[in-house]
CSV table of C-alpha atoms in Angstrom, one decimal:
chain,number,residue,atom,x,y,z
A,1,GLY,CA,2.7,-12.7,-3.6
A,2,ALA,CA,-0.1,-14.7,-1.9
A,3,HIS,CA,0.2,-15.9,1.7
A,4,CYS,CA,-2.1,-18.6,3.0
A,5,TRP,CA,-2.3,-19.6,6.7
A,6,VAL,CA,1.2,-18.7,7.7
A,7,ASN,CA,2.9,-18.7,11.2
A,8,PHE,CA,6.2,-16.9,11.8
A,9,ASN,CA,7.9,-18.2,15.0
A,10,GLY,CA,11.4,-17.9,16.5
A,11,ASN,CA,12.2,-14.2,16.1
A,12,PRO,CA,12.5,-14.1,12.3
A,13,THR,CA,13.1,-11.0,10.1
A,14,ILE,CA,10.4,-11.0,7.5
A,15,THR,CA,10.8,-8.8,4.4
A,16,PHE,CA,7.9,-8.3,2.0
A,17,LYS,CA,9.0,-7.2,-1.5
A,18,PRO,CA,7.3,-4.0,-2.7
A,19,GLY,CA,3.9,-4.6,-4.3
A,20,LEU,CA,0.6,-6.3,-3.6
A,21,HIS,CA,0.5,-9.1,-1.0
A,22,ILE,CA,-2.7,-11.2,-0.8
A,23,ILE,CA,-3.5,-12.6,2.6
A,24,ARG,CA,-5.7,-15.7,2.7
A,25,GLY,CA,-6.4,-17.1,6.1
A,26,ALA,CA,-4.4,-16.2,9.2
A,27,MET,CA,-0.9,-14.7,9.1
A,28,ASN,CA,0.4,-14.9,12.7
A,29,ILE,CA,3.7,-13.0,13.4
A,30,ASN,CA,4.9,-14.1,16.8
A,31,SER,CA,7.1,-12.7,19.5
A,32,GLY,CA,10.3,-10.9,18.7
A,33,SER,CA,9.8,-10.8,14.9
A,34,THR,CA,11.0,-7.9,12.7
A,35,VAL,CA,8.8,-7.0,9.7
A,36,ASN,CA,10.0,-4.8,6.8
A,37,ALA,CA,7.2,-4.0,4.4
A,38,GLU,CA,8.1,-0.8,2.5
A,39,GLY,CA,6.1,0.0,-0.7
A,40,VAL,CA,3.6,-2.8,0.2
A,41,THR,CA,-0.2,-3.2,0.0
A,42,PHE,CA,-1.8,-6.0,2.0
A,43,TYR,CA,-5.1,-7.3,0.6
A,44,PHE,CA,-7.4,-9.4,2.8
A,45,ALA,CA,-9.1,-11.5,0.2
A,46,ASP,CA,-11.7,-13.3,2.3
A,47,ARG,CA,-13.4,-13.2,5.6
A,48,ASP,CA,-10.8,-15.5,7.3
A,49,SER,CA,-7.9,-13.3,6.2
A,50,LYS,CA,-6.1,-11.5,9.0
A,51,ILE,CA,-2.7,-10.5,10.3
A,52,GLN,CA,-2.1,-10.9,14.0
A,53,ALA,CA,1.1,-9.8,15.7
A,54,ASN,CA,1.9,-11.3,19.1
A,55,GLY,CA,4.5,-9.6,21.4
A,56,ALA,CA,7.7,-7.6,21.0
A,57,LEU,CA,7.2,-7.0,17.3
A,58,THR,CA,9.2,-4.4,15.3
A,59,MET,CA,7.5,-3.4,12.1
A,60,LYS,CA,7.9,-0.8,9.4
A,61,ALA,CA,5.1,-0.8,6.8
A,62,THR,CA,4.6,1.8,4.2
A,63,ALA,CA,2.3,2.0,1.2
A,64,PRO,CA,3.5,2.3,-2.4
A,65,THR,CA,4.2,5.8,-3.5
A,66,SER,CA,3.2,5.2,-7.2
A,67,GLY,CA,1.1,2.7,-9.3
A,68,THR,CA,-2.3,1.2,-8.9
A,69,TYR,CA,-2.1,0.9,-5.1
A,70,LYS,CA,-0.5,4.2,-4.4
A,71,GLY,CA,-1.1,5.2,-0.8
A,72,ILE,CA,-3.0,2.0,0.2
A,73,LEU,CA,-1.3,0.0,3.0
A,74,MET,CA,-4.2,-2.4,3.7
A,75,TYR,CA,-7.6,-3.1,2.3
A,76,GLU,CA,-10.2,-5.8,2.4
A,77,LYS,CA,-12.8,-7.4,0.1
A,78,TRP,CA,-15.9,-5.4,0.7
A,79,SER,CA,-18.3,-6.4,-2.0
A,80,ASP,CA,-19.7,-9.5,-0.2
A,81,ALA,CA,-21.9,-7.6,2.4
A,82,ALA,CA,-23.5,-10.9,3.6
A,83,SER,CA,-20.2,-12.3,4.8
A,84,ASN,CA,-18.5,-9.2,6.0
A,85,PRO,CA,-19.9,-9.1,9.6
A,86,TRP,CA,-17.9,-12.3,10.3
A,87,THR,CA,-14.5,-11.1,9.2
A,88,GLN,CA,-11.4,-11.6,11.4
A,89,GLN,CA,-10.0,-8.8,13.5
A,90,TYR,CA,-6.7,-7.1,12.8
A,91,VAL,CA,-4.9,-7.6,16.2
A,92,PHE,CA,-1.6,-6.3,17.6
A,93,ASN,CA,-0.7,-7.8,20.9
A,94,GLY,CA,2.2,-5.6,21.8
A,95,SER,CA,5.1,-4.2,19.8
A,96,GLU,CA,8.5,-2.7,20.4
A,97,SER,CA,7.9,-0.3,17.6
A,98,GLU,CA,5.4,-0.1,14.8
A,99,TYR,CA,5.7,2.5,12.0
A,100,LEU,CA,2.7,2.7,9.6
A,101,GLU,CA,2.2,5.0,6.6
A,102,GLY,CA,-0.7,4.9,4.2
A,103,VAL,CA,-4.5,4.1,4.1
A,104,ILE,CA,-5.8,1.2,6.2
A,105,TYR,CA,-9.2,0.5,4.7
A,106,LEU,CA,-10.8,-2.3,6.8
A,107,PRO,CA,-14.4,-1.0,7.2
A,108,TYR,CA,-15.9,-4.4,8.3
A,109,ARG,CA,-13.1,-5.3,10.8
A,110,ASP,CA,-12.4,-4.4,14.4
A,111,VAL,CA,-8.8,-3.2,14.8
A,112,THR,CA,-7.4,-4.0,18.3
A,113,TYR,CA,-4.2,-2.8,19.9
A,114,ASN,CA,-3.4,-4.7,23.2
A,115,SER,CA,-0.5,-4.9,25.6
A,116,THR,CA,1.3,-1.5,25.1
A,117,THR,CA,1.7,-1.3,21.4
A,118,ASN,CA,4.2,1.5,20.4
A,119,VAL,CA,2.9,3.0,17.1
A,120,SER,CA,4.3,5.9,15.2
A,121,GLY,CA,3.8,7.2,11.7
A,122,SER,CA,2.9,10.0,9.3
A,123,LYS,CA,0.4,10.2,6.5
A,124,ILE,CA,-1.9,7.6,7.9
A,125,SER,CA,-5.7,7.2,7.6
A,126,MET,CA,-7.8,4.4,9.1
A,127,VAL,CA,-11.3,3.4,8.0
A,128,VAL,CA,-12.3,0.6,10.3
A,129,ASN,CA,-15.5,-0.8,11.9
A,130,THR,CA,-14.2,-0.3,15.4
A,131,LEU,CA,-10.8,0.8,16.8
A,132,ILE,CA,-10.2,-0.8,20.1
A,133,VAL,CA,-7.2,0.6,22.0
A,134,ASN,CA,-6.6,-1.4,25.2
A,135,SER,CA,-3.0,-0.2,25.7
A,136,ALA,CA,-1.0,1.8,23.2
A,137,ASN,CA,1.5,4.6,22.9
A,138,TRP,CA,0.8,6.3,19.6
A,139,LYS,CA,2.8,9.2,18.0
A,140,TYR,CA,1.7,10.4,14.6
A,141,GLU,CA,3.1,13.3,12.7
A,142,GLY,CA,1.2,14.7,9.8
A,143,LEU,CA,1.8,17.6,7.5
A,144,SER,CA,-0.3,20.8,8.0
A,145,SER,CA,-1.2,23.0,5.1
A,146,GLY,CA,2.1,24.7,5.3
A,147,ALA,CA,5.6,23.4,5.7
A,148,ASP,CA,5.3,22.8,9.5
A,149,LYS,CA,4.4,19.4,10.9
A,150,THR,CA,1.5,18.8,13.2
A,151,SER,CA,1.9,16.1,15.8
A,152,TYR,CA,-0.7,13.9,17.5
A,153,TYR,CA,-0.2,11.8,20.5
A,154,LEU,CA,-2.6,9.2,21.8
A,155,SER,CA,-1.8,7.2,24.9
A,156,LYS,CA,-3.9,4.9,27.0
């Protein structure tokens, strides 16, 4: 689906159906929301496109496991180099829990985590202009070359 300039208020539960979701303009997800986005790819179609989460969010977002967008959780239009320096940030202002899995390809965007964002995940890669971590508790578990898991923890 396509989503244009959307605000979610009042603690909603937001469920994105599996597949491609095109974001045009701002998508603000406000305090206390729950986001279910399994098997989803978010595409930021223009320089004004962004997702911003504000306070006490619970989110589970995983990329598709097959098809055209296999493994891609988020990506942006990158072919318009003249406009890209003015793209919006991807901002999370606090979360209760945020689970991410897949590739986040936002090479012209600053990705900012504020106000103690609790992030966990496995199988995640980020390609961003700048990663700004003002306050976050991150726990990522990845697979090593064998059957054992390797864990990474980042706190600030």
